[in-house]
Coordinates of C-alpha atoms in Angstrom, one line a residue:
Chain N
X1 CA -12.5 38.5 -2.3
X2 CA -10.4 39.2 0.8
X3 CA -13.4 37.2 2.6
X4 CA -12.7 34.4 0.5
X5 CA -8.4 35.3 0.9
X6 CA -9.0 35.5 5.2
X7 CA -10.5 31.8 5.3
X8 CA -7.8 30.6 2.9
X9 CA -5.0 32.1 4.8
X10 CA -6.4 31.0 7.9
X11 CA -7.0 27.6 7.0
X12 CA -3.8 26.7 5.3
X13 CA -1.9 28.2 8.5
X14 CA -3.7 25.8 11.1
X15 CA -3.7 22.9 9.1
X16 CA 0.0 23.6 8.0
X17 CA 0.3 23.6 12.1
X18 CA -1.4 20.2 12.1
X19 CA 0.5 18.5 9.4
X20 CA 4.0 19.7 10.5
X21 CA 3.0 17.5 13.9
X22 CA 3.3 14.3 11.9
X23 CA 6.7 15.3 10.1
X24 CA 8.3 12.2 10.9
X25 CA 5.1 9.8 10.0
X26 CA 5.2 11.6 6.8
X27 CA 9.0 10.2 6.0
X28 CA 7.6 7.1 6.8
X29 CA 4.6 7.4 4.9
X30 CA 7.1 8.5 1.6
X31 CA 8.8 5.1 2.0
X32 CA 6.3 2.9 2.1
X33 CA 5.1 3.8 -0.8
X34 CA 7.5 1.6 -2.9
X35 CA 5.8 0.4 -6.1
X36 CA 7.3 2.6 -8.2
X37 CA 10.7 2.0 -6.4
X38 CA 10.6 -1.4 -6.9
X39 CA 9.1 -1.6 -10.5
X40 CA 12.4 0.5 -10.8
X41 CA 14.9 -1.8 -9.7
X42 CA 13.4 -4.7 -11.6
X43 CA 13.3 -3.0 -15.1
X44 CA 16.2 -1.5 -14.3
X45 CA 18.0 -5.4 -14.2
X46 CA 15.7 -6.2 -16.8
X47 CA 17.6 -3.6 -19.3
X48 CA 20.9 -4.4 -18.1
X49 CA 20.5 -8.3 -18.9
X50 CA 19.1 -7.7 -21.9
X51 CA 20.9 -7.9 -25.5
X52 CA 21.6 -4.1 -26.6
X53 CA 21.5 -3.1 -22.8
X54 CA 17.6 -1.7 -23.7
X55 CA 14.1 -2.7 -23.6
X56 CA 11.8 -0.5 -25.7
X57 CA 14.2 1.9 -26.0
X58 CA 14.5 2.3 -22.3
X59 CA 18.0 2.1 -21.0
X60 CA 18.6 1.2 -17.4
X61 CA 19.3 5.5 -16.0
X62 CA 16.4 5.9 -18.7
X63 CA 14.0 3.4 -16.4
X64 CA 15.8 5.0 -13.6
X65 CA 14.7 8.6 -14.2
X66 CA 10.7 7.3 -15.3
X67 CA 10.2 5.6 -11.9
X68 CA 12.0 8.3 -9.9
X69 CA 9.6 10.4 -11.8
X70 CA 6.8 8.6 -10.7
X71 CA 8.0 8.3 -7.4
X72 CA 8.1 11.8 -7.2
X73 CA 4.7 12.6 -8.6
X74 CA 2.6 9.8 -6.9
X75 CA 3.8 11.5 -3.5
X76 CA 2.6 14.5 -4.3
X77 CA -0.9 12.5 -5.1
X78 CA -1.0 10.8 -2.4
X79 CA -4.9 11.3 -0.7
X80 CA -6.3 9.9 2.5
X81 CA -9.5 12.1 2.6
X82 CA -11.7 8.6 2.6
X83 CA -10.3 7.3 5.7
X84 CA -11.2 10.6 7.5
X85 CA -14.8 10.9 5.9
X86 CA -15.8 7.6 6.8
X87 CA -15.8 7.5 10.3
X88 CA -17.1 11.0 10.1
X89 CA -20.3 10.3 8.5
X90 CA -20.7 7.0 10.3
X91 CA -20.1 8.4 14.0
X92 CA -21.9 11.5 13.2
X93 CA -18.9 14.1 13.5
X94 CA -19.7 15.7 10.5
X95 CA -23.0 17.1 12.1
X96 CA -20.8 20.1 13.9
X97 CA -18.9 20.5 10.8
X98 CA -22.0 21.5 9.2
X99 CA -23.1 24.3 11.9
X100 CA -19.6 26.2 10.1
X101 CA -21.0 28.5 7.6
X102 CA -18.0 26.8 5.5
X103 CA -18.4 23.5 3.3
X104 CA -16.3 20.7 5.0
X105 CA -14.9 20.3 1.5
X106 CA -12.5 23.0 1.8
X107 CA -11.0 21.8 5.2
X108 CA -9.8 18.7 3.9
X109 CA -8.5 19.7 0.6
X110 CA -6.6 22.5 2.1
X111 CA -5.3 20.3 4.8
X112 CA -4.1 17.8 1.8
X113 CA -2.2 21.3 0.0
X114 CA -0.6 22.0 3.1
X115 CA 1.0 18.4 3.7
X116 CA 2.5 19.0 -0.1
X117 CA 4.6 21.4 1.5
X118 CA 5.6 19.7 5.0
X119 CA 6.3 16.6 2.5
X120 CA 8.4 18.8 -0.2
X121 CA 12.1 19.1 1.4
X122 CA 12.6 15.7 2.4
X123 CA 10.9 14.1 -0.9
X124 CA 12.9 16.2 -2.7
X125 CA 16.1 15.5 -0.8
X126 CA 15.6 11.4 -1.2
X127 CA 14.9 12.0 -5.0
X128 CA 18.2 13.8 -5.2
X129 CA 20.0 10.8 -3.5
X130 CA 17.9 8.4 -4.9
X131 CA 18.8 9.6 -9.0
X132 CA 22.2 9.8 -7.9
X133 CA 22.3 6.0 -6.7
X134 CA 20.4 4.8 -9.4
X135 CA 21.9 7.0 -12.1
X136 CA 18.7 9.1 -13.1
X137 CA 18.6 12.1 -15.3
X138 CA 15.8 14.8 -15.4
X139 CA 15.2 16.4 -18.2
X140 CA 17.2 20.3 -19.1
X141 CA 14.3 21.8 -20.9
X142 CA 13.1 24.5 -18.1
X143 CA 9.5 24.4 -19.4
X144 CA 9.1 20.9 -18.3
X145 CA 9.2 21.8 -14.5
X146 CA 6.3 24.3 -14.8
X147 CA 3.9 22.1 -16.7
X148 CA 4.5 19.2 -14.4
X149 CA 3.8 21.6 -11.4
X150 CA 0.8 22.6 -13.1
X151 CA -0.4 18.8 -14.2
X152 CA 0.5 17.7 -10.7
X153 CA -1.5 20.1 -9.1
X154 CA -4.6 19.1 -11.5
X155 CA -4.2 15.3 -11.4
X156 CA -4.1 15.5 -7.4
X157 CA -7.3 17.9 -7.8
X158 CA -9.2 14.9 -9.7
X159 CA -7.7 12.2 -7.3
X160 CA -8.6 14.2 -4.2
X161 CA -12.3 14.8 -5.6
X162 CA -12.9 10.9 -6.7
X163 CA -11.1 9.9 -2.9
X164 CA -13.9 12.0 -1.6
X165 CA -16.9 11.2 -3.6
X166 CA -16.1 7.7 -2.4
X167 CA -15.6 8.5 0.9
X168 CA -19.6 10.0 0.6
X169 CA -20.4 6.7 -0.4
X170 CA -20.5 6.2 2.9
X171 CA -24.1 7.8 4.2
X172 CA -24.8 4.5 2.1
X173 CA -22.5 2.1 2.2
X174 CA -20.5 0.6 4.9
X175 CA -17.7 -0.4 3.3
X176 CA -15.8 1.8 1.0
X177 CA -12.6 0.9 1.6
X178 CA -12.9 -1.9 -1.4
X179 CA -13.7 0.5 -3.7
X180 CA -10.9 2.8 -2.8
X181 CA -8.4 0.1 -3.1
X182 CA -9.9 -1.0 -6.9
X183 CA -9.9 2.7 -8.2
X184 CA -6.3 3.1 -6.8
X185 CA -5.3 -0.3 -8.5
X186 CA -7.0 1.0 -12.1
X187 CA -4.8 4.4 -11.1
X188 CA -1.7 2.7 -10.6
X189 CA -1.8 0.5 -13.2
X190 CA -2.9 3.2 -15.7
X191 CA -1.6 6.0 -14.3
X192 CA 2.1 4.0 -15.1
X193 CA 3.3 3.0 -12.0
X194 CA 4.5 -0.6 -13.7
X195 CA 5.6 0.4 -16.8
X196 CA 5.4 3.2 -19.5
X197 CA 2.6 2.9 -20.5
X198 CA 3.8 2.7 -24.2
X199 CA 4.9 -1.2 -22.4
X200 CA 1.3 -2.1 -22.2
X201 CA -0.9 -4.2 -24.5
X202 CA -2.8 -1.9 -27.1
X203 CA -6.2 -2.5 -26.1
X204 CA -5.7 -1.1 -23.0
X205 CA -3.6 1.9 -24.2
X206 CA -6.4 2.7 -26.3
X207 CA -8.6 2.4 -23.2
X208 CA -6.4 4.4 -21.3
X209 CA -6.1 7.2 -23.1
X210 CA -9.7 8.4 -22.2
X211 CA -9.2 8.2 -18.1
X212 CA -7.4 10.2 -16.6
X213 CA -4.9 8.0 -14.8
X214 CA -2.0 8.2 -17.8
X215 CA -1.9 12.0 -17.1
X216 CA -1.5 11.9 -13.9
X217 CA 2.0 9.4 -12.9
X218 CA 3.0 8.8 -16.8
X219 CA 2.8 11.9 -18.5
X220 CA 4.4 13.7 -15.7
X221 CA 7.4 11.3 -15.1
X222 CA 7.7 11.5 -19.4
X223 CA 8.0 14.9 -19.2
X224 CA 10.8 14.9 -16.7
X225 CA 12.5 11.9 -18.7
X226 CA 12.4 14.6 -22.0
X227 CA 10.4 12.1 -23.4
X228 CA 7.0 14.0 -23.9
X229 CA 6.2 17.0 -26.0
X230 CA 4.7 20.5 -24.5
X231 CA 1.9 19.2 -27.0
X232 CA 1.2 16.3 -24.8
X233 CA 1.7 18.1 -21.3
X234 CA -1.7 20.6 -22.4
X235 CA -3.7 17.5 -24.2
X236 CA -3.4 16.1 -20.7
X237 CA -4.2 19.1 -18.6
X238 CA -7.4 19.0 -21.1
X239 CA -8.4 16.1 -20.3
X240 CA -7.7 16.2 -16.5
X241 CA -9.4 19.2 -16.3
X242 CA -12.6 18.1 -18.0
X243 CA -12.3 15.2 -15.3
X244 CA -12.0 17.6 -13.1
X245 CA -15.8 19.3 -13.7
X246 CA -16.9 15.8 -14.4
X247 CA -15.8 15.3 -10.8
X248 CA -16.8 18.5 -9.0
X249 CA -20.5 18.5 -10.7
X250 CA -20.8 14.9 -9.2
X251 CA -19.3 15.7 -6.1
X252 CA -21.9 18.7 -5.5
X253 CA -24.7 16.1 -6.6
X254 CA -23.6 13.4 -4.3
X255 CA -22.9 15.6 -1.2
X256 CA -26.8 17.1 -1.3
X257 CA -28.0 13.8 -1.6
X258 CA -26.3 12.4 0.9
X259 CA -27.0 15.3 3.5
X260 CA -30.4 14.8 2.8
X261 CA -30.0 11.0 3.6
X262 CA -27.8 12.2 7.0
X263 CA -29.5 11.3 10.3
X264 CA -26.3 11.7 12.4
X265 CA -25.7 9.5 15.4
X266 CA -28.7 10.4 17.8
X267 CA -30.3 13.0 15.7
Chain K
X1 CA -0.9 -28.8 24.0
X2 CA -4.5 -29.6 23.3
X3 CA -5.5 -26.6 25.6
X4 CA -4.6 -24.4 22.7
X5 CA -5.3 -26.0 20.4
X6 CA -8.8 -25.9 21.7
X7 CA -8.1 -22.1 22.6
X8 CA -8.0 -21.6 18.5
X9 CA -10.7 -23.2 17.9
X10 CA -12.3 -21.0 20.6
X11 CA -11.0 -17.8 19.3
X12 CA -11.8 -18.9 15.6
X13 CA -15.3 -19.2 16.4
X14 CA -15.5 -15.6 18.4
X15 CA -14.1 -14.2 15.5
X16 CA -16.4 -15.2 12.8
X17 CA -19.3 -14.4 14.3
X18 CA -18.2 -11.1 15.4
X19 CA -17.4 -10.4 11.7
X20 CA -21.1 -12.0 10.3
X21 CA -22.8 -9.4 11.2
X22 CA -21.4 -7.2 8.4
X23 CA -22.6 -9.2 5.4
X24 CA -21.8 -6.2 3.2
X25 CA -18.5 -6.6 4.1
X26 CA -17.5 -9.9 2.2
X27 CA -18.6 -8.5 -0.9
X28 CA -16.4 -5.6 -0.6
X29 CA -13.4 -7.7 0.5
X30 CA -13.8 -10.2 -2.3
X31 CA -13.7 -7.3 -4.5
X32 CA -10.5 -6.2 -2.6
X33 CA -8.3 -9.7 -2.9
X34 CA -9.5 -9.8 -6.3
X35 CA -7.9 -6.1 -7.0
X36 CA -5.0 -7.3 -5.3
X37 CA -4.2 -10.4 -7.5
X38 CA -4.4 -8.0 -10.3
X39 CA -2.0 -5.9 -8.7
X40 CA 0.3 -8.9 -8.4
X41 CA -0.3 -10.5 -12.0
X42 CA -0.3 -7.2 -13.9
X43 CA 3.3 -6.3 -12.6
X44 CA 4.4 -9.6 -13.9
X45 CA 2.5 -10.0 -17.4
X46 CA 3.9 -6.9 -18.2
X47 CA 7.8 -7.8 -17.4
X48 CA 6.6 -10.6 -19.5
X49 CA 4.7 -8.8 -21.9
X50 CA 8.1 -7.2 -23.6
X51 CA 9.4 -8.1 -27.3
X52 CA 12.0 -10.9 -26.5
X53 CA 11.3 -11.6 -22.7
X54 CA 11.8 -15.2 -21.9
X55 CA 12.7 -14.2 -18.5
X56 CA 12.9 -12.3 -15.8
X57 CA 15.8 -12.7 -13.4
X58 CA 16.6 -16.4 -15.1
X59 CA 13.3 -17.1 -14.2
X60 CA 10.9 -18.6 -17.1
X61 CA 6.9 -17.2 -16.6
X62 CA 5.3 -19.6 -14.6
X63 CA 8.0 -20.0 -12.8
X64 CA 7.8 -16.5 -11.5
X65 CA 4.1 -16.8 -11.3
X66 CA 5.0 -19.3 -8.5
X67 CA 6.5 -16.7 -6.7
X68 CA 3.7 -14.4 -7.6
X69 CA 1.5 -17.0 -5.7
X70 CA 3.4 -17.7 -2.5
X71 CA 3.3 -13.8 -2.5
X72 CA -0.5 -13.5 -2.6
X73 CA -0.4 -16.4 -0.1
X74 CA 1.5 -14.7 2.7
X75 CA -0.9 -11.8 1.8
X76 CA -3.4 -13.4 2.7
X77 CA -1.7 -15.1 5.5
X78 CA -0.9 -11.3 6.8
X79 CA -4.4 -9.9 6.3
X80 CA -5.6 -13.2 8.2
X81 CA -3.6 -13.5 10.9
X82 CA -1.2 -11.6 11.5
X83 CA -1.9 -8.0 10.7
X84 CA -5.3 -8.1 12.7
X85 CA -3.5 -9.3 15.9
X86 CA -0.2 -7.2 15.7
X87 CA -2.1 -3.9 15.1
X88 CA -3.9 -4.2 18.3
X89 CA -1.0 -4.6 20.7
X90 CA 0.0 -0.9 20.3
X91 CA -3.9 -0.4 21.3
X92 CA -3.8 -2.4 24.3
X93 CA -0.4 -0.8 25.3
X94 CA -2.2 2.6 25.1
X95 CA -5.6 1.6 26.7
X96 CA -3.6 -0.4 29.4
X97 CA -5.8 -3.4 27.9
X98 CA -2.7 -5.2 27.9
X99 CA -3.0 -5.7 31.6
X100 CA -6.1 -8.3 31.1
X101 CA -3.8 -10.0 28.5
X102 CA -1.2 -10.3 31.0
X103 CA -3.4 -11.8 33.6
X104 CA -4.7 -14.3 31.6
X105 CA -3.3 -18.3 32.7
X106 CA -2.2 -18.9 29.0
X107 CA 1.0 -17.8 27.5
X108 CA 0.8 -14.0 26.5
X109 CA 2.6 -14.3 23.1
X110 CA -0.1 -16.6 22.1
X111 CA -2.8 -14.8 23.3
X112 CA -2.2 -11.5 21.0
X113 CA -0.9 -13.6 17.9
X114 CA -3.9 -15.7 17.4
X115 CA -6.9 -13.5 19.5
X116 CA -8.8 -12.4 16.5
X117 CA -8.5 -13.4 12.7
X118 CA -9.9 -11.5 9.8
X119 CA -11.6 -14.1 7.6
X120 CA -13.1 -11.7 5.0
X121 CA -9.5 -11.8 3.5
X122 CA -9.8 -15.3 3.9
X123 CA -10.1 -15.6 -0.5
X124 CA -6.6 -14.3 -0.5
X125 CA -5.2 -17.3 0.5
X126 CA -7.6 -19.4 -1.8
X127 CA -6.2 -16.9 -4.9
X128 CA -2.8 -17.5 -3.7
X129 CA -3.3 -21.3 -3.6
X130 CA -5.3 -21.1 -7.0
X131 CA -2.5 -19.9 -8.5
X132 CA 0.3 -21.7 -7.2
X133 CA -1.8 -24.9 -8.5
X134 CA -2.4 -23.2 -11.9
X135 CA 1.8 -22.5 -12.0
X136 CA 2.6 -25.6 -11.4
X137 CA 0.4 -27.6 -13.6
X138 CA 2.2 -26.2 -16.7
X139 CA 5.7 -27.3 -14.5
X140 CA 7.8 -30.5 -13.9
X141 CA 6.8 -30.8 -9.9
X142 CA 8.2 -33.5 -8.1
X143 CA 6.2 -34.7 -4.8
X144 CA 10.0 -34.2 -3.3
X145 CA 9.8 -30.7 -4.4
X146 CA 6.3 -30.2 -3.4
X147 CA 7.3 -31.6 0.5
X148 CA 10.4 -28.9 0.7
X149 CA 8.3 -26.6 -0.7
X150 CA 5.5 -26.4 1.8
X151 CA 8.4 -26.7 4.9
X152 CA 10.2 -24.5 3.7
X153 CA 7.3 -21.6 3.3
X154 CA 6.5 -23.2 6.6
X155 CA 9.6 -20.9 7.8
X156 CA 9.0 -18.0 5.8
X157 CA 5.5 -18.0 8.1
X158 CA 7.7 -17.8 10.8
X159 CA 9.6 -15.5 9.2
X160 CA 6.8 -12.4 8.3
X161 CA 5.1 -13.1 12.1
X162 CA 8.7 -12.6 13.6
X163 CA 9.3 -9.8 11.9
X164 CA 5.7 -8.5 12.5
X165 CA 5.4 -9.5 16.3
X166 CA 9.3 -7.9 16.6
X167 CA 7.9 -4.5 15.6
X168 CA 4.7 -4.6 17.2
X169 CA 7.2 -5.4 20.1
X170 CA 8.0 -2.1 19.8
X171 CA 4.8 -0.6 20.7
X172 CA 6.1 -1.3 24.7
X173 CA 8.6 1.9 24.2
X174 CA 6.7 3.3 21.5
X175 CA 3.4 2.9 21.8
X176 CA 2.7 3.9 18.0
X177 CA 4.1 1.4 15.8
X178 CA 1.1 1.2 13.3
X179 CA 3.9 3.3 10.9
X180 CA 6.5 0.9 11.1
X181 CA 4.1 -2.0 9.8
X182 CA 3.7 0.7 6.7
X183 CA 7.3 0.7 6.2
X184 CA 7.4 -3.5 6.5
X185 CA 4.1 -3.5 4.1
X186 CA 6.8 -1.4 1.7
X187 CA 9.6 -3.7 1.8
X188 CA 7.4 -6.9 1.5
X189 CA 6.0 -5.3 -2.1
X190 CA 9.3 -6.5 -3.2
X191 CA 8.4 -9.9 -2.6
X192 CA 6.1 -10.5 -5.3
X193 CA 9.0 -10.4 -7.8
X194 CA 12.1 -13.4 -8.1
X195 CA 15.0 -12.1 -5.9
X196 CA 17.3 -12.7 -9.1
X197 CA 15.4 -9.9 -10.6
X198 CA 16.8 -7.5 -8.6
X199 CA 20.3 -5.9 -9.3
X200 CA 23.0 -7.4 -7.2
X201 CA 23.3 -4.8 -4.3
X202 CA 19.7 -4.6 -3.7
X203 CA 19.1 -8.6 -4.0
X204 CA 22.1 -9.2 -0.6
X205 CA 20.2 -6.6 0.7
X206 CA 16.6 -8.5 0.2
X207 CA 18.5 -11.9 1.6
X208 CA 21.0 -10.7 4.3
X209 CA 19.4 -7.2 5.8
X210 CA 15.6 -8.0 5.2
X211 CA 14.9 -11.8 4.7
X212 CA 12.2 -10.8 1.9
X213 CA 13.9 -13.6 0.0
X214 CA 13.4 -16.2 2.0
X215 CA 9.5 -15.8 2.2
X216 CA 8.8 -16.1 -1.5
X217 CA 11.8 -16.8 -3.6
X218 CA 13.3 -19.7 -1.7
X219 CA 9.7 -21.6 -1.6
X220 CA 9.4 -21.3 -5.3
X221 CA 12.6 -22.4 -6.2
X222 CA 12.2 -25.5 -3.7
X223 CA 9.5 -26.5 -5.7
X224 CA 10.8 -26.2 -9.2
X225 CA 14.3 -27.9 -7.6
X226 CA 16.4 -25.2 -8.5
X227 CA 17.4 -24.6 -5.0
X228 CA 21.2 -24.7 -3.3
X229 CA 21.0 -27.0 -0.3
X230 CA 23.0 -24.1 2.0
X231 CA 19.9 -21.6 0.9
X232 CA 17.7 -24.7 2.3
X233 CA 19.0 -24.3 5.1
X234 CA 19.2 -21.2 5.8
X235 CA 15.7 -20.5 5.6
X236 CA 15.2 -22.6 8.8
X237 CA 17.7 -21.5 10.2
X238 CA 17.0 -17.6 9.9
X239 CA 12.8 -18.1 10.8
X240 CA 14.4 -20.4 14.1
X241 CA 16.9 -17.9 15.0
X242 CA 14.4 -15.1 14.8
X243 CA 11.8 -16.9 16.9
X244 CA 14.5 -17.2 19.3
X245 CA 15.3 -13.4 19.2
X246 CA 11.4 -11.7 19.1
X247 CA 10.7 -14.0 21.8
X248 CA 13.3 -13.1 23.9
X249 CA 12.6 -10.0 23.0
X250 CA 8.8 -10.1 24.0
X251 CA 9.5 -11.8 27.0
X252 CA 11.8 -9.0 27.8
X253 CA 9.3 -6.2 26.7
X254 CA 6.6 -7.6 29.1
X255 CA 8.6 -7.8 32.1
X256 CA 9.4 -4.1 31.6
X257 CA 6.1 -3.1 31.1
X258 CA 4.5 -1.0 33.7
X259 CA 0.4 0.0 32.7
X260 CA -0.9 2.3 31.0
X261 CA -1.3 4.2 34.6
X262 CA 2.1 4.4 36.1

């Protein structure tokens, strides 16, 4: 056990050290990520200019506080692990990486933890100011902020572990960028990032429900809006977490293959 | 005149066969513009989608999908030309490959704007224009409208390479700029929507701070003859002016560069 604890310490302390290099590229990073900021600001005129002052239910703070929400919870999701596995399998750096008696698995997802934190005080400092320009309110109930830790945490465990099975792709494949930018459009759009996702057409609510997308923007940023029940919050932390072996079962699968596929530049 | 003209044709022709030799490639790009227009249309199907929404921003559905379309279309016109070009001037800065650039008899501006070009995302423009057809079909288009239409997004070309080239600019003081395309990427997102969608603060924003509306907004409404004649123009105005500026400010940037040595 304190084996396992030494590597973990270690690991998150120089890749803490690494992240906190790109501090300001991370600020910039946060706001270019506008989807959700923008979806905002159109609903939110949408409601106002509607009769009643509502659409669905949804006031114009209400549509304020779900995008915030989403805001909030997509940066904590954000994942990049692709990009770095690519060239890595390609170029053969991964061969040294695999002299460490230490899978390279845990390297990057520690790395991604350990940006969470150098991210934290400024995305919560430009949530602060962004609810209180836009008129957002987060929910009282002190329960919510636990579960939406806890369903954050999972739903960026499943997006960093399909990220990375499709970065394998590439002892295949050379291009896997496509494929990333499909599964993130099927995760934005399901996830929420438009709309509630009570907004969309039923078909593809009733589709929905069985990924794990809706648990990971929408049911978050409805929990922060009051709008979710603690019934809901552990339905979706079941289903994310049986995502979650689903992933981590093909991930092992994948990665053997691909090793044994590996030649590495010049080997 | 005809020198570079022939100097595009050149650089096309490098380009492409450079980029055949990953056929893989094209299938995973088609697959990519494709996500993308979904992206676009989803947004706006769902705004659309809502008990008792006629319109969004005074603007009836294909009427927005209009401006959905001149949005996928300076998407593609990004991915083609632009973005390919402006992220390698920061590279060439740090290298000191700029130094060959400089050296060369043609104009330098020209030289890193239209060097290489990324067909694979060529389909984004073809969706773009797909969809602008399909828009207008269902639309009472005048050939008048149609004319101002296509000058006017002539500008907002202008416009997005300005902008672009402004910030690559940069890259002479700054030598990483690749993060402040990000943050342009960001702003243009709001693009795919009608500026009148926007609440009022954030729509003088979008016109005055950020030209986003000029690129997609104004084009759309010069075609369904909705538009002011002072926002006509304005648009060519604002793309001239900034021409004016970035290459000023290029020139400027050039003659204070000193090598990636020294």
């Amino acid at each position: 056990m304190t084996w396992a604890w030494r590597r973990l310490r270690v690991l998150f302390s120089t890749q803490f050290a690494l992240m906190a290099e790109y501090r300001a590229e991370v600020i910039i990073w946060m706001l270019s990520g506008t989807l959700s900021l923008v979806m905002m600001l159109v609903w939110m005129a949408q409601a106002a200019a509607a009769p009643g002052g509502q659409v669905r239910g949804y006031s114009p703070a209400e549509f304020a506080t779900y995008f915030l929400a989403t805001w909030l919870v997509s940066q904590l999701m954000v994942v990049w692990v692709a990009h770095e596995l690519d060239p890595a399998i390609r170029q053969g750096q991964l061969s040294p990486w695999l002299l460490r008696p230490l899978d390279p698995f845990w390297s990057y997802f520690i790395g991604h933890v350990a940006e969470r934190f150098v991210r934290l005080p400024a995305l919560l400092a430009l949530v602060a100011l962004f609810a209180w320009l836009a008129g957002a309110q987060f929910t009282r109930e002190w329960w919510v902020y636990p579960a939406v830790v806890g369903l954050a945490a999972l739903g960026f465990t499943v997006r960093f572990l399909w990220e990375y099975l499709i970065g394998l792709l590439a002892f295949w494949t050379d291009s896997s960028t496509s494929f990333q930018e499909l599964v993130w459009l099927l995760y934005a759009a399901l996830g929420g990032m438009f709309a509630p996702l009570a907004f969309y057409p039923e078909w593809v609510q009733r589709v929905a429900v069985w990924t794990p997308f809706p648990y990971m923007l929408g049911l978050p940023a409805q929990l922060l809006s009051g709008k979710a029940t603690a019934e809901q919050a552990g339905q979706g932390a079941a289903v994310l977490l049986g995502w979650g072996v689903i992933f981590v079962l093909l991930r092992l699968w994948v990665w053997r293959a691909g090793l044994r596929r590996y030649g590495a530049v010049g080997a | 005149m005809t020198r570079y003209l022939r100097l595009v044709r050149v650089f096309t022709g490098a380009s492409v066969s450079a980029q055949l030799e990953y056929r893989a490639n094209f299938f995973g790009a088609v697959l990519a513009s494709l996500g993308e227009a979904g992206v676009a249309l989803l947004g706006i199907s769902i705004l659309f989608g809502q008990p008792g929404a006629t319109s969004v921003g005074g603007w009836t559905f294909r009427e927005a999908l209009l401006v959905t379309g001149f949005f996928m279309l300076t998407e593609g016109f990004i991915s083609v030309v632009v973005q390919p070009n402006m992220s390698r001037i920061s590279e060439a800065i740090r290298t000191g490959n700029m130094d060959f650039t400089l050296l060369k008899p043609i104009d330098a501006q020209f030289n890193v704007s239209v060097r290489y070009l990324n067909l694979l995302r060529f389909p984004d423009v073809l969706l773009g224009l797909g969809l602008l057809l399909y828009a207008s079909a269902g639309l009472p288009v005048t050939l008048a409208g149609v004319l101002s239409a296509a000058t006017l997004y002539l500008s907002s070309l202008v416009i997005v390479y300005c902008i672009w080239l402004g910030l690559s600019t940069t890259a002479f003081w700054l030598v990483k700029t690749q993060n402040v395309s990000e943050l342009f990427n960001g702003v243009f997102g709001a693009a795919r929507f009608p500026v009148t969608a926007f609440p009022v603060p954030v729509r003088v924003v979008l016109t005055f701070v950020v030209p986003v509306a000029f690129i997609t907004t104004v084009p759309a409404q010069a075609l369904v003859g909705s538009l002011t004649p002072a926002l006509a123009l304005a648009s060519p105005v604002v793309a001239a002016a900034l021409f004016w500026v970035t290459r000023r400010f290029w020139l400027y940037a050039v003659a204070s560069y000193t090598s990636a040595s020294s």
